[in-house]
Coordinates of C-alpha atoms in Angstrom, one line a residue:
X1 CA -66.3 -61.3 9.6
X2 CA -67.5 -58.1 11.0
X3 CA -66.9 -59.6 14.4
X4 CA -63.2 -60.0 14.1
X5 CA -63.3 -56.9 12.4
X6 CA -64.2 -55.1 14.4
X7 CA -62.4 -56.3 17.4
X8 CA -58.6 -55.7 15.2
X9 CA -60.0 -51.9 15.5
X10 CA -60.6 -52.0 19.3
X11 CA -57.6 -54.3 19.7
X12 CA -55.0 -51.7 18.3
X13 CA -56.5 -49.2 19.8
X14 CA -55.2 -50.7 23.5
X15 CA -52.3 -52.2 21.8
X16 CA -51.4 -48.5 19.9
X17 CA -52.5 -46.4 23.5
X18 CA -50.0 -48.8 26.1
X19 CA -46.8 -49.6 23.0
X20 CA -46.6 -45.9 22.0
X21 CA -45.8 -43.5 25.0
X22 CA -42.8 -45.9 25.7
X23 CA -41.8 -46.8 22.0
X24 CA -38.6 -46.2 21.4
X25 CA -37.8 -43.5 19.1
X26 CA -34.7 -45.2 17.1
X27 CA -33.9 -49.2 15.7
X28 CA -34.0 -51.4 18.8
X29 CA -31.4 -53.2 17.6
X30 CA -28.9 -54.9 15.6
X31 CA -31.2 -56.8 14.0
X32 CA -34.1 -54.4 13.1
X33 CA -30.5 -52.5 11.2
X34 CA -30.6 -56.2 9.2
X35 CA -33.6 -56.2 8.5
X36 CA -33.7 -51.9 6.6
X37 CA -30.5 -53.1 5.0
X38 CA -32.4 -56.1 3.7
X39 CA -34.6 -54.0 2.0
X40 CA -32.4 -53.2 -0.1
X41 CA -30.4 -56.4 -0.9
X42 CA -31.7 -60.1 0.7
X43 CA -28.9 -61.7 1.3
X44 CA -28.1 -63.5 4.8
X45 CA -24.2 -63.9 3.6
X46 CA -24.0 -59.8 4.5
X47 CA -26.6 -60.3 8.1
X48 CA -29.4 -58.9 6.0
X49 CA -30.9 -59.7 7.0
X50 CA -29.4 -62.6 9.5
X51 CA -29.5 -65.9 9.0
X52 CA -32.1 -68.2 8.7
X53 CA -33.1 -64.8 7.4
X54 CA -37.6 -63.6 7.0
X55 CA -38.1 -63.0 3.2
X56 CA -42.1 -62.2 3.7
X57 CA -41.5 -60.2 6.8
X58 CA -39.3 -57.6 4.8
X59 CA -42.4 -58.8 1.8
X60 CA -44.3 -57.0 4.9
X61 CA -42.3 -53.4 5.1
X62 CA -41.7 -52.6 1.6
X63 CA -45.8 -53.0 1.6
X64 CA -46.4 -50.5 4.7
X65 CA -43.2 -48.6 2.2
X66 CA -45.9 -48.4 -0.9
X67 CA -48.6 -47.5 1.6
X68 CA -46.3 -44.6 2.2
X69 CA -44.9 -45.8 5.6
X70 CA -41.3 -44.0 4.6
X71 CA -39.2 -43.7 7.2
X72 CA -37.5 -46.8 9.0
X73 CA -38.6 -46.6 12.3
X74 CA -42.3 -45.5 11.2
X75 CA -42.6 -48.6 9.5
X76 CA -41.8 -51.0 11.5
X77 CA -44.0 -49.8 14.9
X78 CA -46.7 -49.4 12.4
X79 CA -46.2 -53.5 11.3
X80 CA -45.2 -54.3 15.0
X81 CA -49.3 -52.2 16.2
X82 CA -50.9 -54.1 14.1
X83 CA -49.5 -57.1 14.6
X84 CA -49.8 -56.9 18.2
X85 CA -53.8 -56.1 17.5
X86 CA -54.2 -59.2 15.2
X87 CA -52.0 -62.1 17.5
X88 CA -54.8 -60.9 19.9
X89 CA -57.8 -61.6 16.5
X90 CA -56.0 -64.9 16.0
X91 CA -56.1 -65.6 19.7
X92 CA -60.2 -65.0 19.8
X93 CA -60.5 -67.0 16.6
X94 CA -58.9 -69.7 17.9
X95 CA -60.7 -70.3 21.1
X96 CA -63.9 -69.7 20.0
X97 CA -62.7 -72.1 17.9
X98 CA -61.6 -74.3 20.4
X99 CA -63.5 -73.7 23.6
X100 CA -66.1 -70.9 22.5
X101 CA -68.3 -68.5 24.7
X102 CA -65.7 -65.5 26.6
X103 CA -62.3 -67.9 26.2
X104 CA -60.9 -66.0 23.4
X105 CA -61.5 -62.8 24.5
X106 CA -60.2 -63.0 28.2
X107 CA -56.8 -64.8 26.2
X108 CA -57.1 -62.3 24.0
X109 CA -56.5 -59.5 27.1
X110 CA -54.0 -60.7 28.7
X111 CA -52.0 -61.1 25.9
X112 CA -52.8 -57.7 25.7
X113 CA -50.1 -57.3 28.9
X114 CA -48.7 -60.1 29.2
X115 CA -45.0 -58.9 29.8
X116 CA -43.4 -60.8 26.7
X117 CA -45.4 -59.6 24.3
X118 CA -45.5 -56.1 25.7
X119 CA -41.9 -55.7 25.5
X120 CA -41.7 -57.0 21.9
X121 CA -44.5 -54.8 21.2
X122 CA -42.2 -52.3 22.1
X123 CA -38.3 -54.2 20.8
X124 CA -39.3 -56.6 17.8
X125 CA -41.7 -56.9 15.4
X126 CA -41.1 -59.4 13.6
X127 CA -40.7 -61.5 16.8
X128 CA -44.5 -60.0 17.2
X129 CA -45.6 -62.8 14.7
X130 CA -44.5 -65.5 15.8
X131 CA -47.5 -64.6 18.4
X132 CA -49.7 -64.1 15.2
X133 CA -48.2 -67.4 13.3
X134 CA -48.9 -69.6 16.7
X135 CA -52.3 -68.2 16.9
X136 CA -53.6 -68.6 12.8
X137 CA -51.4 -71.9 12.3
X138 CA -52.9 -73.7 15.7
X139 CA -56.6 -72.4 15.1
X140 CA -56.5 -73.3 11.3
X141 CA -55.1 -76.8 13.0
X142 CA -57.6 -77.3 15.5
X143 CA -60.1 -77.7 12.2
X144 CA -58.5 -80.0 10.2
X145 CA -58.1 -82.0 13.5
X146 CA -61.8 -81.7 13.6
X147 CA -62.6 -83.0 9.7
X148 CA -63.4 -79.6 8.9
X149 CA -62.5 -79.7 4.8
X150 CA -60.5 -77.3 2.9
X151 CA -59.0 -77.1 6.4
X152 CA -56.3 -79.1 6.2
X153 CA -54.5 -77.0 2.7
X154 CA -55.7 -73.3 4.8
X155 CA -53.8 -74.7 7.7
X156 CA -50.4 -76.2 5.3
X157 CA -50.7 -72.7 3.4
X158 CA -50.5 -70.8 7.2
X159 CA -48.0 -72.5 8.3
X160 CA -46.1 -72.4 5.1
X161 CA -46.0 -69.0 4.9
X162 CA -45.5 -68.9 8.3
X163 CA -42.9 -69.7 8.2
X164 CA -41.3 -67.3 5.6
X165 CA -42.3 -64.5 8.4
X166 CA -40.5 -66.4 11.1
X167 CA -38.5 -69.7 9.5
X168 CA -37.6 -71.6 12.5
X169 CA -42.4 -72.1 13.8
X170 CA -42.0 -74.3 10.9
X171 CA -40.4 -77.3 12.0
X172 CA -41.8 -76.6 15.6
X173 CA -45.6 -76.7 14.8
X174 CA -45.5 -79.0 11.6
X175 CA -45.7 -81.4 14.6
X176 CA -49.0 -79.8 15.1
X177 CA -50.2 -79.9 11.5
X178 CA -49.0 -83.2 11.2
X179 CA -51.4 -84.8 14.4
X180 CA -53.8 -82.7 13.3
X181 CA -53.7 -84.7 9.4
X182 CA -53.6 -87.8 11.3
X183 CA -56.4 -86.7 13.0
X184 CA -58.8 -85.4 10.1
X185 CA -59.9 -88.2 9.0
X186 CA -59.1 -87.0 6.0
X187 CA -57.3 -90.1 3.3
X188 CA -53.7 -91.1 2.6
X189 CA -54.3 -89.0 -1.3
X190 CA -55.9 -85.9 0.5
X191 CA -53.2 -85.8 3.0
X192 CA -50.1 -86.1 -0.5
X193 CA -52.1 -83.0 -1.4
X194 CA -51.3 -81.3 2.3
X195 CA -48.3 -82.3 2.6
X196 CA -47.1 -80.4 -1.6
X197 CA -49.0 -77.7 -1.1
X198 CA -46.7 -77.6 2.3
X199 CA -44.2 -77.7 0.9
X200 CA -44.6 -75.6 -1.8
X201 CA -45.6 -72.5 0.5
X202 CA -42.1 -72.6 1.8
X203 CA -40.1 -73.1 -1.4
X204 CA -42.1 -69.9 -2.6
X205 CA -40.1 -68.0 -0.2
X206 CA -37.0 -70.6 0.3
X207 CA -36.1 -70.5 -3.1
X208 CA -35.2 -66.3 -3.8
X209 CA -33.8 -67.4 -0.1
X210 CA -31.3 -69.1 -0.7
X211 CA -31.0 -68.4 -3.8
X212 CA -29.7 -64.4 -3.7
X213 CA -27.5 -66.2 0.0
X214 CA -25.5 -68.2 -2.1
X215 CA -27.4 -71.2 -2.8
X216 CA -28.9 -73.9 -0.6
X217 CA -25.8 -75.6 0.2
X218 CA -24.2 -72.4 0.9
X219 CA -27.6 -70.7 3.1
X220 CA -27.8 -74.3 5.5
X221 CA -24.5 -74.2 6.1
X222 CA -24.4 -70.1 7.1
X223 CA -27.7 -71.5 8.6
X224 CA -26.4 -73.7 10.8
X225 CA -23.5 -72.3 12.1
X226 CA -24.7 -68.7 12.8
X227 CA -26.9 -71.9 15.2
X228 CA -24.0 -72.6 16.9
X229 CA -22.7 -69.4 17.7
X230 CA -25.7 -68.1 18.9
X231 CA -26.8 -71.0 20.4
X232 CA -23.4 -71.1 23.0
X233 CA -24.9 -68.3 25.2
X234 CA -28.1 -70.3 25.6
X235 CA -27.7 -74.7 25.0
X236 CA -25.8 -76.9 27.0
X237 CA -26.3 -79.2 23.5
X238 CA -23.5 -76.4 21.8
X239 CA -20.9 -75.7 24.7
X240 CA -23.3 -74.7 27.8
X241 CA -21.9 -74.5 31.5
X242 CA -24.8 -76.0 33.8
X243 CA -25.8 -73.4 36.5
X244 CA -25.8 -71.0 33.3
X245 CA -28.4 -73.1 31.8
X246 CA -30.4 -73.5 34.5
X247 CA -30.1 -69.4 34.9
X248 CA -31.3 -69.1 30.7
X249 CA -34.1 -72.2 31.9
X250 CA -35.7 -69.9 34.7
X251 CA -35.8 -67.2 32.5
X252 CA -37.6 -69.7 30.0
X253 CA -40.3 -70.1 32.3
X254 CA -40.6 -66.8 34.1
X255 CA -40.9 -65.2 29.7
X256 CA -43.4 -67.9 28.5
X257 CA -45.6 -68.5 32.6
X258 CA -45.8 -64.8 34.4
X259 CA -48.6 -65.4 34.9
X260 CA -48.2 -68.9 36.2
X261 CA -49.3 -67.9 39.9
X262 CA -53.0 -67.6 39.0
X263 CA -53.2 -70.8 37.8
X264 CA -54.3 -72.5 41.1
X265 CA -56.4 -69.7 42.0
X266 CA -58.8 -69.6 39.0
X267 CA -58.5 -73.6 38.9
X268 CA -60.4 -72.9 42.8
X269 CA -62.3 -70.8 41.8
X270 CA -63.8 -72.4 38.6
X271 CA -63.9 -76.0 40.5
X272 CA -68.0 -77.6 40.1
X273 CA -67.7 -75.8 36.7
X274 CA -68.5 -78.0 33.9
X275 CA -66.2 -77.9 29.8
X276 CA -62.8 -78.9 31.2
X277 CA -60.1 -78.5 29.6
X278 CA -60.6 -82.5 29.0
X279 CA -58.2 -85.3 27.1
X280 CA -58.8 -83.8 23.6
X281 CA -57.9 -80.3 23.8
X282 CA -54.8 -81.3 26.2
X283 CA -53.4 -82.6 23.6
X284 CA -53.6 -80.4 21.5
X285 CA -52.3 -78.3 23.3
X286 CA -49.5 -80.4 24.2
X287 CA -48.8 -81.2 20.9
X288 CA -49.0 -77.2 20.4
X289 CA -46.9 -76.9 23.0
X290 CA -43.8 -79.7 23.6
X291 CA -41.5 -78.7 20.8
X292 CA -41.5 -75.0 20.8
X293 CA -40.5 -75.6 24.5
X294 CA -38.1 -77.7 24.2
X295 CA -36.6 -76.1 22.2
X296 CA -35.8 -73.1 24.0
X297 CA -34.7 -75.2 27.0
X298 CA -32.1 -76.6 25.4
X299 CA -31.1 -75.2 21.6
X300 CA -32.2 -71.7 22.0
X301 CA -33.5 -69.1 23.5
X302 CA -31.7 -65.1 24.5
X303 CA -35.0 -62.7 24.2
X304 CA -38.6 -62.4 25.9
X305 CA -39.5 -62.4 22.3
X306 CA -38.7 -65.9 21.6
X307 CA -41.4 -67.4 24.1
X308 CA -44.4 -65.8 21.6
X309 CA -44.9 -68.8 20.2
X310 CA -46.0 -70.3 23.7
X311 CA -47.4 -67.3 25.2
X312 CA -50.7 -67.7 23.2
X313 CA -51.4 -71.6 24.1
X314 CA -50.1 -70.2 27.9
X315 CA -53.2 -67.4 27.9
X316 CA -55.7 -69.7 26.3
X317 CA -55.2 -72.0 29.2
X318 CA -55.4 -69.0 31.7
X319 CA -58.7 -67.7 29.4
X320 CA -60.5 -70.8 29.7
X321 CA -60.0 -71.2 33.7
X322 CA -61.3 -67.6 34.1
X323 CA -64.3 -68.3 31.1
X324 CA -64.8 -71.1 34.2
X325 CA -64.4 -69.8 37.0
X326 CA -67.7 -66.7 35.3
X327 CA -69.1 -69.8 34.5
X328 CA -69.8 -70.5 38.6
X329 CA -70.3 -66.4 39.7
X330 CA -74.1 -67.1 39.9
X331 CA -73.0 -69.1 43.0
X332 CA -71.1 -66.3 44.5
X333 CA -72.0 -63.6 47.3
X334 CA -70.3 -60.2 47.1
X335 CA -67.4 -61.3 47.2
X336 CA -66.4 -57.6 45.6
X337 CA -64.3 -56.7 49.1
X338 CA -62.2 -59.6 48.7
X339 CA -61.3 -59.0 45.0
X340 CA -60.8 -55.3 44.7
X341 CA -58.0 -55.1 48.4
X342 CA -55.9 -56.5 46.3
X343 CA -56.5 -54.3 43.5
X344 CA -55.9 -51.7 44.7
X345 CA -53.2 -53.0 47.4
X346 CA -50.6 -54.2 44.9
X347 CA -51.7 -51.0 42.1
X348 CA -51.0 -48.4 45.2
X349 CA -47.5 -46.6 44.1
X350 CA -47.0 -50.0 41.9
X351 CA -43.6 -48.9 40.6
X352 CA -42.1 -48.7 44.0
X353 CA -40.4 -50.8 47.0
X354 CA -39.0 -54.4 47.2
X355 CA -40.6 -56.3 44.5
X356 CA -40.5 -59.8 46.5
X357 CA -42.6 -58.2 49.1
X358 CA -45.2 -56.8 46.8
X359 CA -44.8 -60.3 44.7
X360 CA -45.5 -62.0 48.1
X361 CA -48.5 -59.8 49.0
X362 CA -49.8 -60.3 45.4
X363 CA -49.9 -64.2 46.9
X364 CA -51.7 -63.8 49.8
X365 CA -54.3 -61.4 49.7
X366 CA -55.0 -63.3 46.7
X367 CA -54.8 -66.8 47.9
X368 CA -57.2 -65.5 51.4
X369 CA -59.5 -64.0 49.0
X370 CA -60.0 -67.5 47.3
X371 CA -60.8 -68.9 50.2
X372 CA -63.1 -66.7 51.5
X373 CA -65.4 -66.6 48.0
X374 CA -64.6 -71.4 48.5
X375 CA -65.8 -71.1 52.5
X376 CA -68.3 -68.5 52.6
X377 CA -69.6 -67.5 49.5
X378 CA -73.4 -69.3 49.5
X379 CA -73.7 -67.5 52.9
X380 CA -72.1 -64.3 52.7
X381 CA -71.3 -62.5 55.8
X382 CA -69.9 -59.6 54.3
X383 CA -70.7 -56.0 54.3
X384 CA -72.3 -55.9 50.8
X385 CA -74.9 -59.1 50.1
X386 CA -76.7 -60.2 47.2
X387 CA -75.4 -61.9 43.9
X388 CA -73.3 -60.2 41.3
X389 CA -73.7 -60.7 37.1
X390 CA -71.0 -62.0 34.8
X391 CA -69.8 -59.2 33.2
X392 CA -68.9 -57.4 37.1
X393 CA -67.3 -61.8 38.2
X394 CA -65.2 -61.8 35.3
X395 CA -63.3 -58.1 35.8
X396 CA -63.2 -58.9 39.3
X397 CA -61.5 -62.2 38.1
X398 CA -59.8 -60.4 35.4
X399 CA -58.6 -57.6 37.1
X400 CA -55.5 -58.8 39.3
X401 CA -54.4 -60.6 37.0
X402 CA -54.1 -57.8 34.6
X403 CA -53.1 -55.2 36.8
X404 CA -49.6 -57.7 38.5
X405 CA -49.2 -58.1 34.5
X406 CA -48.8 -54.6 33.8
X407 CA -46.5 -54.1 37.3
X408 CA -44.4 -56.3 36.6
X409 CA -43.6 -54.9 32.5
X410 CA -43.6 -51.1 33.9
X411 CA -41.6 -51.5 37.5
X412 CA -38.5 -50.3 38.4
X413 CA -37.6 -52.2 41.0
X414 CA -36.4 -55.1 39.3
X415 CA -32.4 -56.3 40.2
X416 CA -30.7 -59.1 40.7
X417 CA -27.3 -60.7 41.9
X418 CA -25.9 -63.7 40.5
X419 CA -24.8 -66.6 43.2
X420 CA -23.3 -69.8 41.3
X421 CA -24.6 -72.0 44.8
X422 CA -28.2 -73.4 43.6
X423 CA -30.8 -72.6 45.7
X424 CA -34.1 -70.6 47.5
X425 CA -32.6 -67.2 46.9
X426 CA -30.5 -67.9 43.6
X427 CA -33.8 -69.0 41.7
X428 CA -35.3 -66.2 43.3
X429 CA -33.0 -64.1 41.8
X430 CA -33.1 -65.7 38.1
X431 CA -36.7 -64.6 38.8
X432 CA -36.8 -61.2 39.2
X433 CA -34.1 -61.3 36.5
X434 CA -36.3 -62.8 34.3
X435 CA -39.2 -59.8 34.9
X436 CA -36.5 -57.3 34.3
X437 CA -35.7 -58.7 30.7
X438 CA -38.9 -57.8 29.8
X439 CA -39.8 -55.0 31.5
X440 CA -39.8 -51.3 30.3
X441 CA -37.0 -50.6 32.4
X442 CA -35.0 -53.3 30.0
X443 CA -35.7 -51.6 26.7
X444 CA -35.1 -48.5 28.0
X445 CA -31.4 -49.4 29.8
X446 CA -31.3 -50.8 26.8
X447 CA -32.0 -48.0 24.5
X448 CA -31.3 -45.2 26.3
X449 CA -27.2 -45.6 26.3
X450 CA -27.7 -46.0 22.8
X451 CA -29.8 -42.2 21.9
X452 CA -26.8 -41.1 24.3
X453 CA -24.1 -42.1 22.2
X454 CA -25.0 -41.9 18.6
X455 CA -26.2 -38.3 19.9
X456 CA -22.0 -37.8 21.3
X457 CA -20.9 -39.7 18.3
X458 CA -22.7 -37.0 14.9
X459 CA -21.5 -33.8 17.4
X460 CA -18.0 -34.7 17.5
X461 CA -18.5 -35.6 13.6
X462 CA -19.7 -32.9 13.0
X463 CA -16.9 -30.7 14.6
X464 CA -14.2 -32.6 13.3
X465 CA -12.3 -30.4 10.8
X466 CA -10.1 -32.8 8.6
X467 CA -12.7 -36.0 9.2
X468 CA -13.3 -38.6 11.9
X469 CA -13.0 -42.3 11.9
X470 CA -15.1 -43.8 14.1
X471 CA -13.5 -46.9 16.3
X472 CA -15.6 -49.8 17.5
X473 CA -13.8 -52.2 19.9
X474 CA -16.9 -54.1 22.1
X475 CA -18.9 -51.5 21.9
X476 CA -22.2 -51.3 24.1
X477 CA -23.8 -49.5 21.3
X478 CA -23.1 -51.6 18.7
X479 CA -21.6 -50.6 16.1
X480 CA -23.7 -51.6 13.0
X481 CA -26.6 -48.9 14.2
X482 CA -23.9 -46.5 14.5
X483 CA -22.9 -46.8 11.2
X484 CA -26.3 -46.7 10.4
X485 CA -27.2 -43.5 11.3
X486 CA -23.8 -42.0 10.3
X487 CA -23.7 -43.4 6.7
X488 CA -22.1 -41.5 5.4
X489 CA -19.0 -41.3 7.8
X490 CA -16.6 -44.7 7.6
X491 CA -16.3 -47.1 10.8
X492 CA -13.8 -49.7 11.7
X493 CA -14.6 -52.5 13.7
X494 CA -12.2 -54.4 16.0
X495 CA -12.0 -57.2 17.1
X496 CA -10.2 -60.4 19.2
X497 CA -11.2 -63.8 17.7
X498 CA -11.0 -66.1 20.6
X499 CA -9.6 -69.2 19.1
X500 CA -6.3 -70.7 18.7
X501 CA -3.5 -68.9 18.0
X502 CA -5.4 -65.7 18.6
X503 CA -6.5 -63.5 15.8
X504 CA -7.5 -60.2 15.3
X505 CA -9.4 -58.8 12.6
X506 CA -10.0 -54.7 11.1
X507 CA -13.3 -54.5 9.4
X508 CA -14.3 -51.0 7.9
X509 CA -17.7 -50.1 6.5
X510 CA -19.7 -47.6 4.7
X511 CA -22.9 -48.1 5.8
X512 CA -23.8 -51.8 5.0
X513 CA -20.9 -52.2 2.5
X514 CA -18.0 -53.8 4.0
X515 CA -15.0 -51.6 2.4
X516 CA -12.1 -53.6 4.0
X517 CA -10.9 -56.8 5.9
X518 CA -7.5 -57.6 7.5
X519 CA -7.2 -60.5 9.9
X520 CA -4.3 -62.5 11.0
X521 CA -1.4 -62.7 13.7
X522 CA -0.8 -59.3 16.2
X523 CA -0.7 -56.6 15.1
X524 CA -3.2 -55.7 12.7
X525 CA -2.9 -52.7 10.9
X526 CA -5.3 -49.9 11.3
X527 CA -4.7 -47.4 8.2
X528 CA -6.4 -43.6 9.1
X529 CA -5.9 -40.3 7.7
X530 CA -3.1 -38.1 9.8
X531 CA -5.1 -35.0 11.6
X532 CA -8.1 -37.0 11.3
X533 CA -10.6 -36.9 14.7
X534 CA -10.3 -40.6 15.9
X535 CA -13.7 -41.4 17.5
X536 CA -13.7 -44.4 20.0
X537 CA -16.5 -46.5 21.5
X538 CA -15.0 -48.9 23.4
X539 CA -16.5 -51.1 26.2
X540 CA -15.7 -49.2 29.6
X541 CA -13.5 -49.9 31.5
X542 CA -12.2 -52.5 29.0
X543 CA -8.3 -53.1 28.9
X544 CA -8.4 -51.5 25.1
X545 CA -10.2 -48.3 27.2
X546 CA -6.8 -48.7 29.9
X547 CA -4.5 -49.1 26.6
X548 CA -5.7 -46.3 24.3
X549 CA -5.8 -43.9 27.1
X550 CA -2.9 -44.4 28.3
X551 CA -0.7 -44.4 24.5
X552 CA -3.7 -41.3 23.0
X553 CA -4.4 -38.2 24.0
X554 CA -8.4 -38.2 24.4
X555 CA -11.1 -35.5 25.5
X556 CA -14.5 -36.6 26.6
X557 CA -18.0 -36.6 25.2
X558 CA -21.2 -37.2 27.0
X559 CA -20.5 -41.3 26.5
X560 CA -17.6 -41.3 24.3
X561 CA -14.6 -39.9 23.8
X562 CA -12.0 -38.8 21.5
X563 CA -8.7 -37.9 19.9
X564 CA -7.6 -35.7 17.0
X565 CA -4.3 -37.0 15.6
X566 CA -0.9 -35.0 14.8
X567 CA -1.2 -33.7 10.7
X568 CA 2.2 -35.7 10.7
X569 CA 3.0 -39.5 10.1
X570 CA 3.0 -41.7 13.3
X571 CA 1.7 -44.0 14.7
X572 CA 1.5 -46.4 18.2
X573 CA 1.0 -50.1 19.0
X574 CA -2.4 -50.6 20.7
X575 CA -3.0 -54.3 22.0
X576 CA -3.2 -56.7 19.2
X577 CA -4.0 -53.8 16.0
X578 CA -0.9 -50.9 14.9
X579 CA -3.0 -47.5 15.0
X580 CA -0.9 -45.6 11.1
X581 CA -1.9 -42.8 10.5
X582 CA -0.2 -41.7 7.3
X583 CA -0.8 -38.3 5.1
X584 CA -3.4 -38.3 2.2
X585 CA -1.0 -38.9 -0.9
X586 CA -0.1 -35.8 -2.7
X587 CA 0.5 -34.2 0.6

């Protein structure tokens, strides 16, 4: 335990050093705002948080608050850092049990800079827990798999309680747990006790969550409806066209297996080493990976952070291959020059230049280095001769992979222009798009417009002498975030529902409280005070923006614009909405 405690301190320092300089200064997403609201009232019907609900994660947020981490932004940052370090420790523990040696350490180093893990560390403390739960449950299942008593109970508790943090991991890791129970050699009575423990661990958090969301039947109906809506953009089972599904599949591959290009290299370097993964461990890894891959491919994966439960076993495979390659280092003669050259080439001006060229250069350089080692390893004719130690060999193998991961996350040059036809160029564009969506550039592209919109909206609202109302219609910046950072301002969300017949909805909010909702055929009335300042948050260059600019006088303020209404009563038709301004009663 002392070793793991020291590793946690070390990993926390490593995570903090690579996350804090890039951390957003505000809540990153709609989802994070929902989780902050859930601390006051947990109810998935109000998206506090969004289905299926994350009650034990909300409990973690309360625990951080008790530790005086009161500011919500700081609360989530702290949980993200702690969860990232704990995930790396869990991976070391799992690697120690499954493979021994340094496999766990090497795997944790890969996880540290893995693009999807780094991205989630900045954008979602909740999704980081996918890696943590995956590592803890798999490590516990491995021990149960090998008949270690009490671990059938511990693995059941880990799976059941872990599902209370991220409910989807329950069904996805359940097959691994079932196979571990069948392999454990337990009698059926002991297996039954383990199953009861698992069910009890689930109902510990599911019962209050469901009852607080309208009861079990209403809760599950709401969760299914939410899954159908979310999966409509990711799954052919819910109506996604095949070309879009192919792009999503490529994103899944890039996010989950970003280090796949290094597998042949590591396999070649480890050729002849003892301790191959072996049939039993391959069965375990496949049972761990396959359900999550199938769910992501055919149901839902929409963010790089969604794949972290799968990234953990893949990093373990990479780490084991490094361990085997290092064990062969006694046969190497002076490979230093071969390895340092591609690292230096890639690191120099790593954030500039065409990404395709750099990736090709990396692959070519590493292939040349690998072939040179295989061809001349035992009779080196390079400038430096002599054998190298295991520590140097580990560094020389790890460096190219870690530099590649860091480059993939920090590079500024990822771009994407989709092509409908299935060609090699289209696949390459999808690969670049996948790297872009798990990069720091994407974090900046997501958070900078929000920062600017919220800052300018605050200024515009503060300068409104007769009060202000915010109207949001498909805004780039989430209306939920705007309502959170301007809690005293009335906000109206305008929506056109894609149903037949067409329905229009106007929902009024004050912070997290829905104060009024109107819907129906056009025109739906939106009533505001005469003389008020209307702050428009609208999707740029949309038809609705054109309507507003054609019918009302507007003044620009950075990325937002506003209208000062006349003090006399009046109205305007805007698409399916009738904007009516009235004098307050008594005037």
